[in-house]
Every structure is written in C-alpha cells, then in structure tokens.
JSON list of C-alpha atoms in Angstrom, two decimals:
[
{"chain": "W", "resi": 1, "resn": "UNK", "atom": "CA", "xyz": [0.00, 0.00, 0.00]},
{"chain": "W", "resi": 2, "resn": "UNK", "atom": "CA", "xyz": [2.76, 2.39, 0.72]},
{"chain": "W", "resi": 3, "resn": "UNK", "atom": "CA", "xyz": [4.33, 1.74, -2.84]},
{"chain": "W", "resi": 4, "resn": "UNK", "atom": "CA", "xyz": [1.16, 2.51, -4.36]},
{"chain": "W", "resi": 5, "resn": "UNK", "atom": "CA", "xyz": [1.16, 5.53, -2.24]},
{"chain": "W", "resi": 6, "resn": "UNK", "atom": "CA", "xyz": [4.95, 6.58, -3.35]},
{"chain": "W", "resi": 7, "resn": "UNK", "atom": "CA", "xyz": [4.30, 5.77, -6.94]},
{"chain": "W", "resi": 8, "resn": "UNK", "atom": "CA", "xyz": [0.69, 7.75, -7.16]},
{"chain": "W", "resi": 9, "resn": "UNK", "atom": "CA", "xyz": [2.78, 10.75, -5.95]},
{"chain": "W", "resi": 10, "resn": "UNK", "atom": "CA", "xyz": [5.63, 10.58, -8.28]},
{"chain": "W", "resi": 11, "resn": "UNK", "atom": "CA", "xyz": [3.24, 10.06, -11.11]},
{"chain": "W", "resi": 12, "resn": "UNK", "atom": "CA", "xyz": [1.75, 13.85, -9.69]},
{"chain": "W", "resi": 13, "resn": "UNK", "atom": "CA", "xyz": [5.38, 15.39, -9.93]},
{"chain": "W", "resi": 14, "resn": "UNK", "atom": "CA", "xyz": [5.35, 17.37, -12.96]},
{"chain": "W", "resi": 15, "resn": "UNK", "atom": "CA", "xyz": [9.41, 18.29, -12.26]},
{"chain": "W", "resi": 16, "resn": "UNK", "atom": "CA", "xyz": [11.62, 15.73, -12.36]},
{"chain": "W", "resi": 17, "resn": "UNK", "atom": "CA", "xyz": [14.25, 18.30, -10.18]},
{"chain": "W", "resi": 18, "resn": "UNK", "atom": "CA", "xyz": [11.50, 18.36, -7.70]},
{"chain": "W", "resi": 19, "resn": "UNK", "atom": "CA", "xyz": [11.84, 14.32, -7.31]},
{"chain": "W", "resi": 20, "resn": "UNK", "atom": "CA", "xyz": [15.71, 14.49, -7.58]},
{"chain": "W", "resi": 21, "resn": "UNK", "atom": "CA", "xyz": [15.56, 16.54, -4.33]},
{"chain": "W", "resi": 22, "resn": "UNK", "atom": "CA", "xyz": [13.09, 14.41, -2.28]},
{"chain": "W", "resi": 23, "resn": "UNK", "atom": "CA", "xyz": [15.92, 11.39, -3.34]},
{"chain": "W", "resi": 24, "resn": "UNK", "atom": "CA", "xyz": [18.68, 13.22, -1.98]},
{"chain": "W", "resi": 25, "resn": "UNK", "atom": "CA", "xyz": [16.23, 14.13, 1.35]},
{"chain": "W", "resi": 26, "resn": "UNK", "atom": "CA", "xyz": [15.25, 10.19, 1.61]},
{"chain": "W", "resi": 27, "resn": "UNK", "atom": "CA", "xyz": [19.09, 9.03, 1.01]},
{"chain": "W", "resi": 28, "resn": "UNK", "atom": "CA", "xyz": [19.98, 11.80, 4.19]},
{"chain": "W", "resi": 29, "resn": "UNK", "atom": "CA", "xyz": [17.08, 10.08, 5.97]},
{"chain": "W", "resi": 30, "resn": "UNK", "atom": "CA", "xyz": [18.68, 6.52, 5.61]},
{"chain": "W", "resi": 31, "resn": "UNK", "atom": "CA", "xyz": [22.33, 7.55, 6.84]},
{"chain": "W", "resi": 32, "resn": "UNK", "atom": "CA", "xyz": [20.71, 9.22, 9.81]},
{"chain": "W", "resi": 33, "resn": "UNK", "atom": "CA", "xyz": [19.37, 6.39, 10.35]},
{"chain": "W", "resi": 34, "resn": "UNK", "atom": "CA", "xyz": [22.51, 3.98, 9.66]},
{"chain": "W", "resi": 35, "resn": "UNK", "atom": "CA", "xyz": [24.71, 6.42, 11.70]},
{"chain": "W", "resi": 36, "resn": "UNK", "atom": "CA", "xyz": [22.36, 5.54, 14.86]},
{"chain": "W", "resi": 37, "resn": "UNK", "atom": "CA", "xyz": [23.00, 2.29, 13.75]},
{"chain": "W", "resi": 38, "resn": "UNK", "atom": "CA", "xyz": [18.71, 1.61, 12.69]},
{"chain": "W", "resi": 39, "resn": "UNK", "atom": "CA", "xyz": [20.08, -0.40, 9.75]},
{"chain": "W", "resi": 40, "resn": "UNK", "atom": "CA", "xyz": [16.52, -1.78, 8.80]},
{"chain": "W", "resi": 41, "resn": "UNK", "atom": "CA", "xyz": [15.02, 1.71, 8.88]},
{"chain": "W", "resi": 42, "resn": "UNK", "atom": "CA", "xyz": [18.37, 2.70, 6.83]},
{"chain": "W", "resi": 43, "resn": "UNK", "atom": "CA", "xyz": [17.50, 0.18, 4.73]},
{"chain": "W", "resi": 44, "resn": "UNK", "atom": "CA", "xyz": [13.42, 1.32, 3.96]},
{"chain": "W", "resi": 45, "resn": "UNK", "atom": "CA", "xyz": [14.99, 4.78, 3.17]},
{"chain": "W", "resi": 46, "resn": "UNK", "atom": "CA", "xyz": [17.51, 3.27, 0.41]},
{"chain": "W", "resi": 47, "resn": "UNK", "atom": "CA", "xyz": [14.98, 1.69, -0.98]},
{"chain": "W", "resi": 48, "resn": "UNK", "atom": "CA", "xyz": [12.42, 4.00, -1.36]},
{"chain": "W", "resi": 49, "resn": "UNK", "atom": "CA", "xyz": [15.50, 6.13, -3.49]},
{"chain": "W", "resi": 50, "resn": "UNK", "atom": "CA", "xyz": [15.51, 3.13, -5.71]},
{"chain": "W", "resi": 51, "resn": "UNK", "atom": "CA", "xyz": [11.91, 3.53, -6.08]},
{"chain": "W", "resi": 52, "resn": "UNK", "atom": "CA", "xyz": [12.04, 7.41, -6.75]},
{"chain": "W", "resi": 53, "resn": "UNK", "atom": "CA", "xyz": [15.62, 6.77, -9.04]},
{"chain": "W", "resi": 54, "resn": "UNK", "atom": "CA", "xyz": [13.59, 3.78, -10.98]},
{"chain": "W", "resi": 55, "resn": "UNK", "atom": "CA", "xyz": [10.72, 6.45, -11.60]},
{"chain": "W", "resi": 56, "resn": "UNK", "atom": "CA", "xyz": [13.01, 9.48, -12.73]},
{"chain": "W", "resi": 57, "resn": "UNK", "atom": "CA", "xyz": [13.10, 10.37, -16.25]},
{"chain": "W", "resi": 58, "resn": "UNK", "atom": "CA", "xyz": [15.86, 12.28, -16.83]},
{"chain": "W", "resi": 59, "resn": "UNK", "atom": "CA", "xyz": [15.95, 14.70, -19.93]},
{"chain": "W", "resi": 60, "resn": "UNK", "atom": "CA", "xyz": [19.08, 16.80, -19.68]},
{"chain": "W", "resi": 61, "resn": "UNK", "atom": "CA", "xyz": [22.65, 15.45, -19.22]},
{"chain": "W", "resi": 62, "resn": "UNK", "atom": "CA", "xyz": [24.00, 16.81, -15.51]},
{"chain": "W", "resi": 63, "resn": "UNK", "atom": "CA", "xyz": [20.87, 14.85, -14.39]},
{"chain": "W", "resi": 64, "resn": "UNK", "atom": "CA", "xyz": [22.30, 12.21, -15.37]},
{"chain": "W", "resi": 65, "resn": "UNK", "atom": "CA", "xyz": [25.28, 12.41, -13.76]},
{"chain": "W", "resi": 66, "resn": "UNK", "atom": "CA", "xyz": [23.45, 13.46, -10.58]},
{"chain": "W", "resi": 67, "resn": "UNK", "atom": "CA", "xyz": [21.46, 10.48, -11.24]},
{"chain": "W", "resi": 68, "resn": "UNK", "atom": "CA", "xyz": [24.52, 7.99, -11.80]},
{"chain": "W", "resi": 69, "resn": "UNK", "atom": "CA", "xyz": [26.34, 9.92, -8.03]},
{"chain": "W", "resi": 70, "resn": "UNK", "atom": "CA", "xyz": [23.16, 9.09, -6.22]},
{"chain": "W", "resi": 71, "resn": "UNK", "atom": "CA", "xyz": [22.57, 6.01, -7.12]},
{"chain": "W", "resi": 72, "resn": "UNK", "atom": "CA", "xyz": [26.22, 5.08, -6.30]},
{"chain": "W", "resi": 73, "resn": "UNK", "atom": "CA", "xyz": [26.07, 6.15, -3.14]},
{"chain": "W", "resi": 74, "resn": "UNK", "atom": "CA", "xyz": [22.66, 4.59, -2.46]},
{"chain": "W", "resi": 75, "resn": "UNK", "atom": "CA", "xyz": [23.76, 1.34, -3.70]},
{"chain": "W", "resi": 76, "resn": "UNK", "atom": "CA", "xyz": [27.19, 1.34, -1.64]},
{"chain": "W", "resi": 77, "resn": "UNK", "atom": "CA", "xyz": [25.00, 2.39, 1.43]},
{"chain": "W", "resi": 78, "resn": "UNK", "atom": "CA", "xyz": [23.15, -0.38, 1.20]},
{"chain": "W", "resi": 79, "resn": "UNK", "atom": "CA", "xyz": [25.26, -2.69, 0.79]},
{"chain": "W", "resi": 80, "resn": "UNK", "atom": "CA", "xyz": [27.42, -1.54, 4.10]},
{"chain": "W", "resi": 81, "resn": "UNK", "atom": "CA", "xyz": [23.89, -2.22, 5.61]},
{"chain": "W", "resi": 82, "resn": "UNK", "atom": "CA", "xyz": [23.97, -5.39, 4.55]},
{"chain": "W", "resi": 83, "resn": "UNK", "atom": "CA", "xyz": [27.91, -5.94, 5.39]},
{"chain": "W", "resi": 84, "resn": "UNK", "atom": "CA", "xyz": [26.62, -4.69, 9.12]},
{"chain": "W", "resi": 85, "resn": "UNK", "atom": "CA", "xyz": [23.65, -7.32, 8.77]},
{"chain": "W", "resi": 86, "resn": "UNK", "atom": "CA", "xyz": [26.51, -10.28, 8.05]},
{"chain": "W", "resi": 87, "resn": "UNK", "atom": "CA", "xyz": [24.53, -10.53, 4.55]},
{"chain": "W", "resi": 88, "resn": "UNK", "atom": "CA", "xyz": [27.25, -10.62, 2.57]},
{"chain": "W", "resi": 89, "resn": "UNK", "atom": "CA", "xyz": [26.49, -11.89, -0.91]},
{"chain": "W", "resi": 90, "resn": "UNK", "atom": "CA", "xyz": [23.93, -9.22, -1.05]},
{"chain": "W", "resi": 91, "resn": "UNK", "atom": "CA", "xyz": [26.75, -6.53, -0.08]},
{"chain": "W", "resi": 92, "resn": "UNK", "atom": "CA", "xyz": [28.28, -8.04, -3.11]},
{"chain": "W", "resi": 93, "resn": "UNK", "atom": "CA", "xyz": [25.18, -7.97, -5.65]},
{"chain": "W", "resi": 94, "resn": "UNK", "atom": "CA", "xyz": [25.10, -3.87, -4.72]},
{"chain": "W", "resi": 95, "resn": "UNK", "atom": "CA", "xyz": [28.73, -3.27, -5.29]},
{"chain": "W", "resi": 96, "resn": "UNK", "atom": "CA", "xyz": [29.07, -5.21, -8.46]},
{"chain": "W", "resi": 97, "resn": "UNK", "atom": "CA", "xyz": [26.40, -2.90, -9.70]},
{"chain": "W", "resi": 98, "resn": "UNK", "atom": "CA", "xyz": [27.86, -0.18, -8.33]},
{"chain": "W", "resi": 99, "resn": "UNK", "atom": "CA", "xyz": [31.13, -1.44, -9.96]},
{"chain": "W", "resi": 100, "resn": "UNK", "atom": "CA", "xyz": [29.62, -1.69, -13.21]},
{"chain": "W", "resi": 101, "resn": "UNK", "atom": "CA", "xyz": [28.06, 1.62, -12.82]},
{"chain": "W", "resi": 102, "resn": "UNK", "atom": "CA", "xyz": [30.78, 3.95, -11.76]},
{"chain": "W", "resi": 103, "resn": "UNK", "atom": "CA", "xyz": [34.04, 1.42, -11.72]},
{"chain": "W", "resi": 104, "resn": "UNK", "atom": "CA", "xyz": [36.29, 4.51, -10.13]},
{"chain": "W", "resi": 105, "resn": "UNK", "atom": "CA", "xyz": [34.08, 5.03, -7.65]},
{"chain": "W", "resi": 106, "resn": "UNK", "atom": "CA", "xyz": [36.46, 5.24, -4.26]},
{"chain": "W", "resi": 107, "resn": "UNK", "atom": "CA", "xyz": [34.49, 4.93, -1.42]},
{"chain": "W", "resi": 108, "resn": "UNK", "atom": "CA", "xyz": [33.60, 1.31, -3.62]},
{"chain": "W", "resi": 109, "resn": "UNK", "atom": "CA", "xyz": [37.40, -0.13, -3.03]},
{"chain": "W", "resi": 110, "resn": "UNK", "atom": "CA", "xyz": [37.15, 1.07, 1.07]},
{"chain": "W", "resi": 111, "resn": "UNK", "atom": "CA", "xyz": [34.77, -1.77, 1.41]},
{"chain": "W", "resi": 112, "resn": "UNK", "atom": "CA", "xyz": [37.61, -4.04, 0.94]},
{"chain": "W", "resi": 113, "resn": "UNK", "atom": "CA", "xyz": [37.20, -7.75, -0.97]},
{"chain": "W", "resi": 114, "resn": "UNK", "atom": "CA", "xyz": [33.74, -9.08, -0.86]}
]
C-alpha cells in the first residue's frame, strides 16, 4: 500500500528536479538512520530512493550524472547495511552494480574484498 502511495505521488510530480531533491532528502534520511546504527530503517529509506531513481526520467545530461552519483552512493549504502547485517552476498550484488556503474568510484574499493 505504501508503494502505491509513493508511486501515485511521483506520477503527480510534474518536475523531475523536484523528485531528484526528495531522493537526496530520503538518502539523508537513511544515513541518519545507519549512523544511529537503525540499519533496517536505513534500509526502507535506500529503498524507497531506488523507487524514486527507478521512476526518474531524466531529460538533460548533468541529471544524469546526478542520477549515476546518487545512485552510487545509495547502492554502496546499502550494501554496508547489509555488510553490518553479516549478509554478505547481497553486499556483493550492490557493489558489483555499483562497480559496473561507476568502476572509479572510491568509497567502492574502502569496502575491501567481498
């Protein structure tokens, strides 16, 4: 019911920048809540950005690149979530995508082998 909720009010949007911003305020969301170390609520937040990113169209070209960042970052999050959770082969399924996504991404290689 929730997702129905989410997707009936990004369906409203009529600006795609106005979406990109509630990502980036639902990605802060999730590492408050990893930093107080509410991993499952960290978790709800990531995904809902995978929702919203899933949803975006993007038109112009730095939105892309915003796009690509966030979704890097959402991705690793996630999967140091999981590396917290001891669920490590889905750690690994998030940076291999991240890895094919953005394969210089740095904070990737501070994970460490996987």
């Amino acid at each position: 019911e929730d997702i129905s909720c989410l997707l009936s009010y990004i369906d409203d949007l009529d600006n795609p920048k106005e979406l990109l911003e509630h990502i980036k305020e639902f990605k802060e969301d999730g590492n408050s809540f990893f930093k107080k170390g509410d991993i499952d609520n960290a978790l709800e937040k990531y995904g809902f950005v995978g929702i919203f990113l899933t949803c975006l169209a993007l038109e112009m070209e730095e939105d892309r690149e915003t796009f690509i960042n966030i979704t890097c970052v959402v991705l690793l999050n996630m999967a140091v979530c999981f590396l917290r959770k001891k669920e490590f082969i889905s750690a690994r399924r998030f940076c291999t995508i991240v890895l094919d996504l953005h394969p210089t991404s740095v904070k990737l290689y501070f994970l460490g082998p996987l």
